[in-house]
Short mmCIF file of C-alpha atoms in Angstrom, two decimals:
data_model
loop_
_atom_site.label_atom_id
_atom_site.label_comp_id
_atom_site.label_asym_id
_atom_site.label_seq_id
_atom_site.Cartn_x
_atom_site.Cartn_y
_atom_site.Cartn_z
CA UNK A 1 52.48 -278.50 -144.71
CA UNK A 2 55.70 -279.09 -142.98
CA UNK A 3 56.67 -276.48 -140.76
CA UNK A 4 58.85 -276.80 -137.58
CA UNK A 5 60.84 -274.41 -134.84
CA UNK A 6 64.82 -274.93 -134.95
CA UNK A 7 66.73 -275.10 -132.47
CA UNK A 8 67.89 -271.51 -132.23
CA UNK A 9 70.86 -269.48 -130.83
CA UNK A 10 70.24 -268.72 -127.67
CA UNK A 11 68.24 -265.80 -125.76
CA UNK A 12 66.31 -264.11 -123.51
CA UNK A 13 63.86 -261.54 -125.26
CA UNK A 14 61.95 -260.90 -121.84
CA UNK A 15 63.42 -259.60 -118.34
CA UNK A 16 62.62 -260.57 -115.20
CA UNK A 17 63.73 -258.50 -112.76
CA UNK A 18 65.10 -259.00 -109.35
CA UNK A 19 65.99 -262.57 -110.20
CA UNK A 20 68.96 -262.96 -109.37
CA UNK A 21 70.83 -266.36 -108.27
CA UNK A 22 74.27 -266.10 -106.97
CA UNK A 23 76.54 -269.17 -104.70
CA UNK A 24 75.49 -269.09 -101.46
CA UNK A 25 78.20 -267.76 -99.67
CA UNK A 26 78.38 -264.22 -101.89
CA UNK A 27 76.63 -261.32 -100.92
CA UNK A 28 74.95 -260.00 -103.17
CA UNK A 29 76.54 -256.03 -104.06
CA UNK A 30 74.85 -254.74 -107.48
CA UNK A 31 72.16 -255.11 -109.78
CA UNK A 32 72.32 -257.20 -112.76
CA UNK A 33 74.27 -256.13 -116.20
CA UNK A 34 71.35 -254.14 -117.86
CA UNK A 35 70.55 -256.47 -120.89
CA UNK A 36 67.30 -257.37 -122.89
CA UNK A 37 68.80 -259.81 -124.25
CA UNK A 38 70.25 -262.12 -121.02
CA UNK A 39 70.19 -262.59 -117.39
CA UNK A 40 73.84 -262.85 -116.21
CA UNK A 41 76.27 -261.38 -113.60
CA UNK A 42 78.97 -260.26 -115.98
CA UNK A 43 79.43 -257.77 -119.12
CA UNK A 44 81.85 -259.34 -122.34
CA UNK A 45 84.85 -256.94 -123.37
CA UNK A 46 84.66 -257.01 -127.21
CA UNK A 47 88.32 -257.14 -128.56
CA UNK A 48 86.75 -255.53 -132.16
CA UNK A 49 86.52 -251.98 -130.63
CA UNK A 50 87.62 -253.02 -127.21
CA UNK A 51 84.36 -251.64 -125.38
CA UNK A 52 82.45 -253.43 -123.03
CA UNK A 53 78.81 -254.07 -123.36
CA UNK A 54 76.19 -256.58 -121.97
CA UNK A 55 76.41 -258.95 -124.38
CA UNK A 56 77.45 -259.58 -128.31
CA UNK A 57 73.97 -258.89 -129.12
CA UNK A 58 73.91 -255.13 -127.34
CA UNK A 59 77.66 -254.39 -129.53
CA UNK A 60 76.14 -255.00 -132.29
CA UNK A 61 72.97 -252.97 -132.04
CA UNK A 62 75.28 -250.83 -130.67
CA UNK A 63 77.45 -250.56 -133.37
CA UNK A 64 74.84 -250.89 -136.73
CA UNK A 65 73.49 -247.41 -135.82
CA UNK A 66 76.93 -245.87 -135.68
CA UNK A 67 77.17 -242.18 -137.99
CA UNK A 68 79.84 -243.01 -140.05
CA UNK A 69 79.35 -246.96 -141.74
CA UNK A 70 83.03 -247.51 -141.92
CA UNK A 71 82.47 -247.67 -137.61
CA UNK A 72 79.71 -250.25 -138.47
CA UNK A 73 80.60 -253.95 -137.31
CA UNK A 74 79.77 -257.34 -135.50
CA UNK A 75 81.17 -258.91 -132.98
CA UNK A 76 82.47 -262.71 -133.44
CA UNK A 77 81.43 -264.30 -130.15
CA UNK A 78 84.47 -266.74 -129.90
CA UNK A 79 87.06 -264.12 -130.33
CA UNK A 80 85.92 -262.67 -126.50
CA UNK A 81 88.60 -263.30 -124.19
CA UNK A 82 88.16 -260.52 -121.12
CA UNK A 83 84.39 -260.17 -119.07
CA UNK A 84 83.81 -258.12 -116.29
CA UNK A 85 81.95 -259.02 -112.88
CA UNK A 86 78.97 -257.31 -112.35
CA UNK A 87 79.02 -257.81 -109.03
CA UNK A 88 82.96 -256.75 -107.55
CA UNK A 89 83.89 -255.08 -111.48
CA UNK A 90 86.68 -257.44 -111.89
CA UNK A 91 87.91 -257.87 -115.67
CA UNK A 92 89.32 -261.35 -115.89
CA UNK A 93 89.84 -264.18 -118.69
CA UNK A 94 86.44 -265.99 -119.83
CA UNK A 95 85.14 -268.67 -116.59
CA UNK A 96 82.20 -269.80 -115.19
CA UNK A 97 82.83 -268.29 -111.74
CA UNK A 98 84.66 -265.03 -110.86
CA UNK A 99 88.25 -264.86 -109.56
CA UNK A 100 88.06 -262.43 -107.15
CA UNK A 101 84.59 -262.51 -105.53
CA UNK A 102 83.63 -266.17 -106.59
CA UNK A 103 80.14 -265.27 -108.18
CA UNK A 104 78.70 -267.34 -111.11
CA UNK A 105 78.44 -265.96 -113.73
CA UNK A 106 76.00 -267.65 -115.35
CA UNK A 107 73.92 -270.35 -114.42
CA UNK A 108 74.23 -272.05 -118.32
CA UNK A 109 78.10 -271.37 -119.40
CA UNK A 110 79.80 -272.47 -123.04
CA UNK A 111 83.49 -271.67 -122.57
CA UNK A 112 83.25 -272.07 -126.21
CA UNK A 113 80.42 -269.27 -127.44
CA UNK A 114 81.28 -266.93 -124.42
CA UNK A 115 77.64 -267.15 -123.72
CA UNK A 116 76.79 -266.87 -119.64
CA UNK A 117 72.47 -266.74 -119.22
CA UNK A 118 70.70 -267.83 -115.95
CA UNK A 119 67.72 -268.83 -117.57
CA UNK A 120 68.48 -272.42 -117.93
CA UNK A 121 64.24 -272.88 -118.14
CA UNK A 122 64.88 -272.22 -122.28
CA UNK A 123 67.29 -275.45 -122.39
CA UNK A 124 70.40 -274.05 -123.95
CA UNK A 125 72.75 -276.58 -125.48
CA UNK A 126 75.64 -276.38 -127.20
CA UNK A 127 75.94 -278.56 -130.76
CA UNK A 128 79.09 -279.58 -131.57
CA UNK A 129 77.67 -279.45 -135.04
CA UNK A 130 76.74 -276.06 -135.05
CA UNK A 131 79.51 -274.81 -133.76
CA UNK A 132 76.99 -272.36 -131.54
CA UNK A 133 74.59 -272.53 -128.43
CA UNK A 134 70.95 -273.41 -129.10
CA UNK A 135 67.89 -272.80 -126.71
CA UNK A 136 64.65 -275.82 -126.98
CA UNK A 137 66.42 -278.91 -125.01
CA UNK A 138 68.95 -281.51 -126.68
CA UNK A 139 66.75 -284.16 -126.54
CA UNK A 140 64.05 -282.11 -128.82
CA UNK A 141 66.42 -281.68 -131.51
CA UNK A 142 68.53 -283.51 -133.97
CA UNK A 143 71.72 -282.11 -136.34
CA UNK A 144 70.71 -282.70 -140.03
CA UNK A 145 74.67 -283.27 -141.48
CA UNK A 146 73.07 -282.75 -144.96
CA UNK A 147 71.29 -279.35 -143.98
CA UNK A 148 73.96 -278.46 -141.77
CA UNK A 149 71.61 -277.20 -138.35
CA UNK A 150 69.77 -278.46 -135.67
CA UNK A 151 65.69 -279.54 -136.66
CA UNK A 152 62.88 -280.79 -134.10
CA UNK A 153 62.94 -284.18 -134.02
CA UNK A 154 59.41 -284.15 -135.92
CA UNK A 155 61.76 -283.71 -138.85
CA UNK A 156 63.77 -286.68 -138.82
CA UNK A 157 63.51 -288.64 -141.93
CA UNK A 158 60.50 -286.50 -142.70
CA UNK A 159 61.75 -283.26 -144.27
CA UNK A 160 63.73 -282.29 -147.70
CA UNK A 161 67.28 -282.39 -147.22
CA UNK A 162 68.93 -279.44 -148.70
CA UNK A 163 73.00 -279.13 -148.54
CA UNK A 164 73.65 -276.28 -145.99
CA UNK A 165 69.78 -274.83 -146.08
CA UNK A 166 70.24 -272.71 -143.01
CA UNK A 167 73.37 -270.99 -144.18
CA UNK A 168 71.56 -267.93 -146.02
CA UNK A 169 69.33 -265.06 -145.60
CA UNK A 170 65.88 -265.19 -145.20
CA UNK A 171 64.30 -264.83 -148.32
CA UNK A 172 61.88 -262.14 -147.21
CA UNK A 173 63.36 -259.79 -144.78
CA UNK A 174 67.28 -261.35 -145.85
CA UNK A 175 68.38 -261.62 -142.28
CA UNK A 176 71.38 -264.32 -142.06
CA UNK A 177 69.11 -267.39 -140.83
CA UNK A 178 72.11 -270.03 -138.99
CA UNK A 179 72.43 -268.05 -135.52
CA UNK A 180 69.10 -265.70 -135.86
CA UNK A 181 67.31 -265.06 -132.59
CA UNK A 182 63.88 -265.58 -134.62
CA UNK A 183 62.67 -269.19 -135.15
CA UNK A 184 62.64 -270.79 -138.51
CA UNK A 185 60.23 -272.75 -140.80
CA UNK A 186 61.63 -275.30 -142.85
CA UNK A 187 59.09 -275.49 -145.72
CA UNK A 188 57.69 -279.29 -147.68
CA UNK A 189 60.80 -278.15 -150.70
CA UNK A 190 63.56 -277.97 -147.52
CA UNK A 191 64.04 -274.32 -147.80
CA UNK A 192 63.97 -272.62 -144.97
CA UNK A 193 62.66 -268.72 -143.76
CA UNK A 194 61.68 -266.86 -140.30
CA UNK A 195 58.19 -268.43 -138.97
CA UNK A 196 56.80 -264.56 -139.06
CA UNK A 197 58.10 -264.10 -142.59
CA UNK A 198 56.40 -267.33 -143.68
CA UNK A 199 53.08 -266.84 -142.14
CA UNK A 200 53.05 -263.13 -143.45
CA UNK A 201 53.18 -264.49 -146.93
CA UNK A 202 50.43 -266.84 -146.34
CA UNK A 203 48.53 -263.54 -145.27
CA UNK A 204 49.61 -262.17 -148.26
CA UNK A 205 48.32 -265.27 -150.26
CA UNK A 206 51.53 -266.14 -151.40
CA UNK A 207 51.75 -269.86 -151.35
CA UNK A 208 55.05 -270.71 -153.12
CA UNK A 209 58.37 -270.61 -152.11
CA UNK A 210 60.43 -267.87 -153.10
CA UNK A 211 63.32 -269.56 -153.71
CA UNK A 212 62.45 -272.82 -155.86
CA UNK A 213 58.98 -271.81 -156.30
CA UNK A 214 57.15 -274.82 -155.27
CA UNK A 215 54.03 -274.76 -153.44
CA UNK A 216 54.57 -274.53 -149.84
CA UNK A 217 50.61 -275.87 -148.94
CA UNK A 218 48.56 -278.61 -149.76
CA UNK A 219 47.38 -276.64 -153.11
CA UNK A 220 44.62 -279.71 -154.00
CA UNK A 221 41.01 -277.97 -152.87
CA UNK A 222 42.51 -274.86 -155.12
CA UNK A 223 43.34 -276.78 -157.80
CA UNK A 224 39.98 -278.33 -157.95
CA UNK A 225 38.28 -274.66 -158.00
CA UNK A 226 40.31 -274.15 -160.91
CA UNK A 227 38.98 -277.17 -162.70
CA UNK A 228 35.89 -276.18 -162.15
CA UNK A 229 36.48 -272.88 -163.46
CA UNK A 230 38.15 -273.68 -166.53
CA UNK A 231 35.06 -276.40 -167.10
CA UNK A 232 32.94 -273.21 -167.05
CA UNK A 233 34.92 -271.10 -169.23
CA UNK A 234 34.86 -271.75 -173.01
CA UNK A 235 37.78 -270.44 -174.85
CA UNK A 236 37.21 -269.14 -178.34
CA UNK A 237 37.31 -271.10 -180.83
CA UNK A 238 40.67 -270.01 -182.23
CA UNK A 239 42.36 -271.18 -178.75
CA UNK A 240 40.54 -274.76 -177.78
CA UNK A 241 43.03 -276.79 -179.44
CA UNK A 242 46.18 -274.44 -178.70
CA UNK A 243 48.60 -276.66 -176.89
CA UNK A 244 51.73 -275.10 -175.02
CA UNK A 245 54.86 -276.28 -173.52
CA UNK A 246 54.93 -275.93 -169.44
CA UNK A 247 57.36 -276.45 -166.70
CA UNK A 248 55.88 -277.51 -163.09
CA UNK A 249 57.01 -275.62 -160.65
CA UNK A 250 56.09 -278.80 -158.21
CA UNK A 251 57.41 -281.79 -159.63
CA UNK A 252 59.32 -279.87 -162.59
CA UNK A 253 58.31 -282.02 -165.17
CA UNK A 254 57.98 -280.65 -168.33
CA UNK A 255 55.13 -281.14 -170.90
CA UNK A 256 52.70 -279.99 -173.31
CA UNK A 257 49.30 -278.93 -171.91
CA UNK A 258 46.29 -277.09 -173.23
CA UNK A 259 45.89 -273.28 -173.02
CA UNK A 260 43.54 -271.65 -171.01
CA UNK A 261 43.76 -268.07 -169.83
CA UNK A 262 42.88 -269.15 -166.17
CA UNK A 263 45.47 -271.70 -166.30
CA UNK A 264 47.66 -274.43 -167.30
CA UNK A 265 47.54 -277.80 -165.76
CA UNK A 266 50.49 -279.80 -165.44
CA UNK A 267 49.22 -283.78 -166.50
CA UNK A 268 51.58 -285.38 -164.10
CA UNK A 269 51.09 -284.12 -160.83
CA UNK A 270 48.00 -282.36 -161.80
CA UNK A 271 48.86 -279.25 -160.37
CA UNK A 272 48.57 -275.78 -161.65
CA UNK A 273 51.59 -274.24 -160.07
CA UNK A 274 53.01 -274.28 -163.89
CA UNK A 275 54.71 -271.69 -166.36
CA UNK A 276 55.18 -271.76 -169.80
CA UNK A 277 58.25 -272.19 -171.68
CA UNK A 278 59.67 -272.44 -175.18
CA UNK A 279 58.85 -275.56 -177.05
CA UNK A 280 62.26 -278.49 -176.82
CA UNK A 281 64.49 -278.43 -179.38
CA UNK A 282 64.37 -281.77 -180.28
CA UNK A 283 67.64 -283.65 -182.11
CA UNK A 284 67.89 -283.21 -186.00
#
C-alpha cells in the first residue's frame, strides 16, 4: 500500500497564544489578528467584497454561510493588494515589514501568495511549480511535472504518475484537493483522496478506488480465502462448466473465466477484483 502526506498549502490549525515575535526595537501595542488559521501581525483587505478579515481562509468561511448564495464567494489569494497592521492599524500595499511602525509581519512571507504566518516550525515553502505555499520542508518534497503537485520524496520513481492527479475533488467528501488544508493519500493506481477519507473507507471495508476501481491494498491473503471458499462450494451441476467473459478491475485484462456465485477469478493476475461483461465481438 502506497500512501504518503503532500506537501500541503499552508496553515496553522492550532493557536498558541501570547506568542508573539516582533523586531526588537517595536513595542509591542495590541494583541494578535484573531485567526485559527495563522499567527501573524496583520489582517488581508480582500478586493472581492473589499472587507478585511484575518486571512483568505476566515473570508471564505465567512462568506459560504452568507443568506442569500448569490453573496457566496472565495477569495483568490494573489489578487490581495492592501493589509492592515495589527499592531499601529496602518493599511498599506502587501510587504514583509510595516511602513509606518516597522513591525514584521510575518516571520515566513511569499510576496507572491500574500501569505504572512510566524510559525516557520511547519516549514512553509513556496513551489514555483505549484504556483502556492506548502508547509513539510523543501527538502522533504519533490514536484511530480506529470502529476502536477508536490509528493514526499518516498514517492519518487515509486508512485503512478497520473497527468494533473491533484487537480480534482476528493472523491469522497469532493473537496477541491490542489490547495486543501487536509493532507492527501496518493493511492498504488496514482489517484489521489484526503488521508481521513481514505482510511474511513478502509473502515468501511471498501478497498478499491473509487475512481478507477482498482484495489487500493495488498488484496492476496483475501483472495486466497476466496479460493478456499469456492474449493468448498460445489455449484450445481447446470453451472460447473458455465464460462463468462470478465474485465479486471486490477490489471484490466480481459478474459473468459469460470462462474461461481462467490466469484470470478481473473487468470492473469489472479485476482478477484473482476466484473463481468458481454462476450467480444469478434471479426466476421
Amino acid at each position: 500500500m502506497i500512501v504518503s502526506i503532500l506537501g500541503r498549502w499552508a496553515m496553522d490549525a492550532s493557536i498558541i497564544a501570547g506568542d508573539v515575535r516582533f523586531e526588537p526595537h517595536v513595542v509591542m501595542k495590541s494583541t494578535p489578528v484573531a485567526c485559527k488559521h495563522y499567527r501573524r501581525r496583520c489582517k488581508i483587505r480582500a478586493p472581492c467584497c473589499n472587507e478585511i478579515y484575518p486571512c483568505r481562509h476566515c473570508h471564505n468561511e465567512a462568506t459560504s454561510v452568507m443568506t442569500r448564495p448569490f453573496d457566496r464567494h472565495e477569495l483568490n489569494r494573489f489578487d490581495v493588494k492592501q493589509v492592515v497592521c495589527a499592531v499601529c492599524d496602518t493599511e498599506q500595499p502587501v510587504a514583509r515589514v510595516c511602513t509606518n511602525c516597522g513591525v514584521n509581519m510575518g516571520e515566513y512571507f511569499c510576496e507572491i501568495c500574500k501569505f504572512y504566518d510566524d510559525d516557520i516550525e511547519k516549514g512553509q515553502f513556496h513551489c514555483e511549480d505549484c504556483g502556492i505555499c506548502r508547509v513539510g520542508g523543501q527538502e522533504n518534497y519533490f514536484h511530480c511535472k506529470k502529476c502536477g503537485s508536490c509528493y514526499s520524496v518516498n514517492l519518487r520513481d515509486n508512485h503512478s504518475c497520473i497527468e494533473n492527479s491533484m487537480q480534482h475533488h476528493c472523491p469522497i467528501c469532493y473537496e477541491y484537493l490542489f490547495d486543501s488544508l487536509k493532507d492527501v493519500a496518493v493511492m498504488k493506481c496514482g489517484h489521489t483522496m484526503h488521508r481521513e477519507c481514505y482510511f474511513e473507507m478502509i473502515i468501511r471495508e471498501k478497498y478499491c478506488c473509487p475512481i478507477c476501481s482498482k484495489s487500493v491494498i495488498d488484496m492476496s491473503k483475501a483472495w486466497k480465502q476466496l479460493d478456499e471458499e469456492i474449493e468448498a462450494t460445489v455449484m450445481p451441476e447446470e453451472y460447473r462448466d458455465k464460462k463468462v467473459w470478465i474485465l479486471c478491475n486490477d490489471c484490466n485484462d480481459t478474459t473468459e473465466a469460470c462462474f461461481h456465485i462467490i466469484g470470478k477469478k481473473c487468470c492473469h493476475c489472479q485476482s478477484y477484483n473482476t466484473r463481468a461483461i458481454a462476450p467480444p465481438v469478434l471479426p466476421q
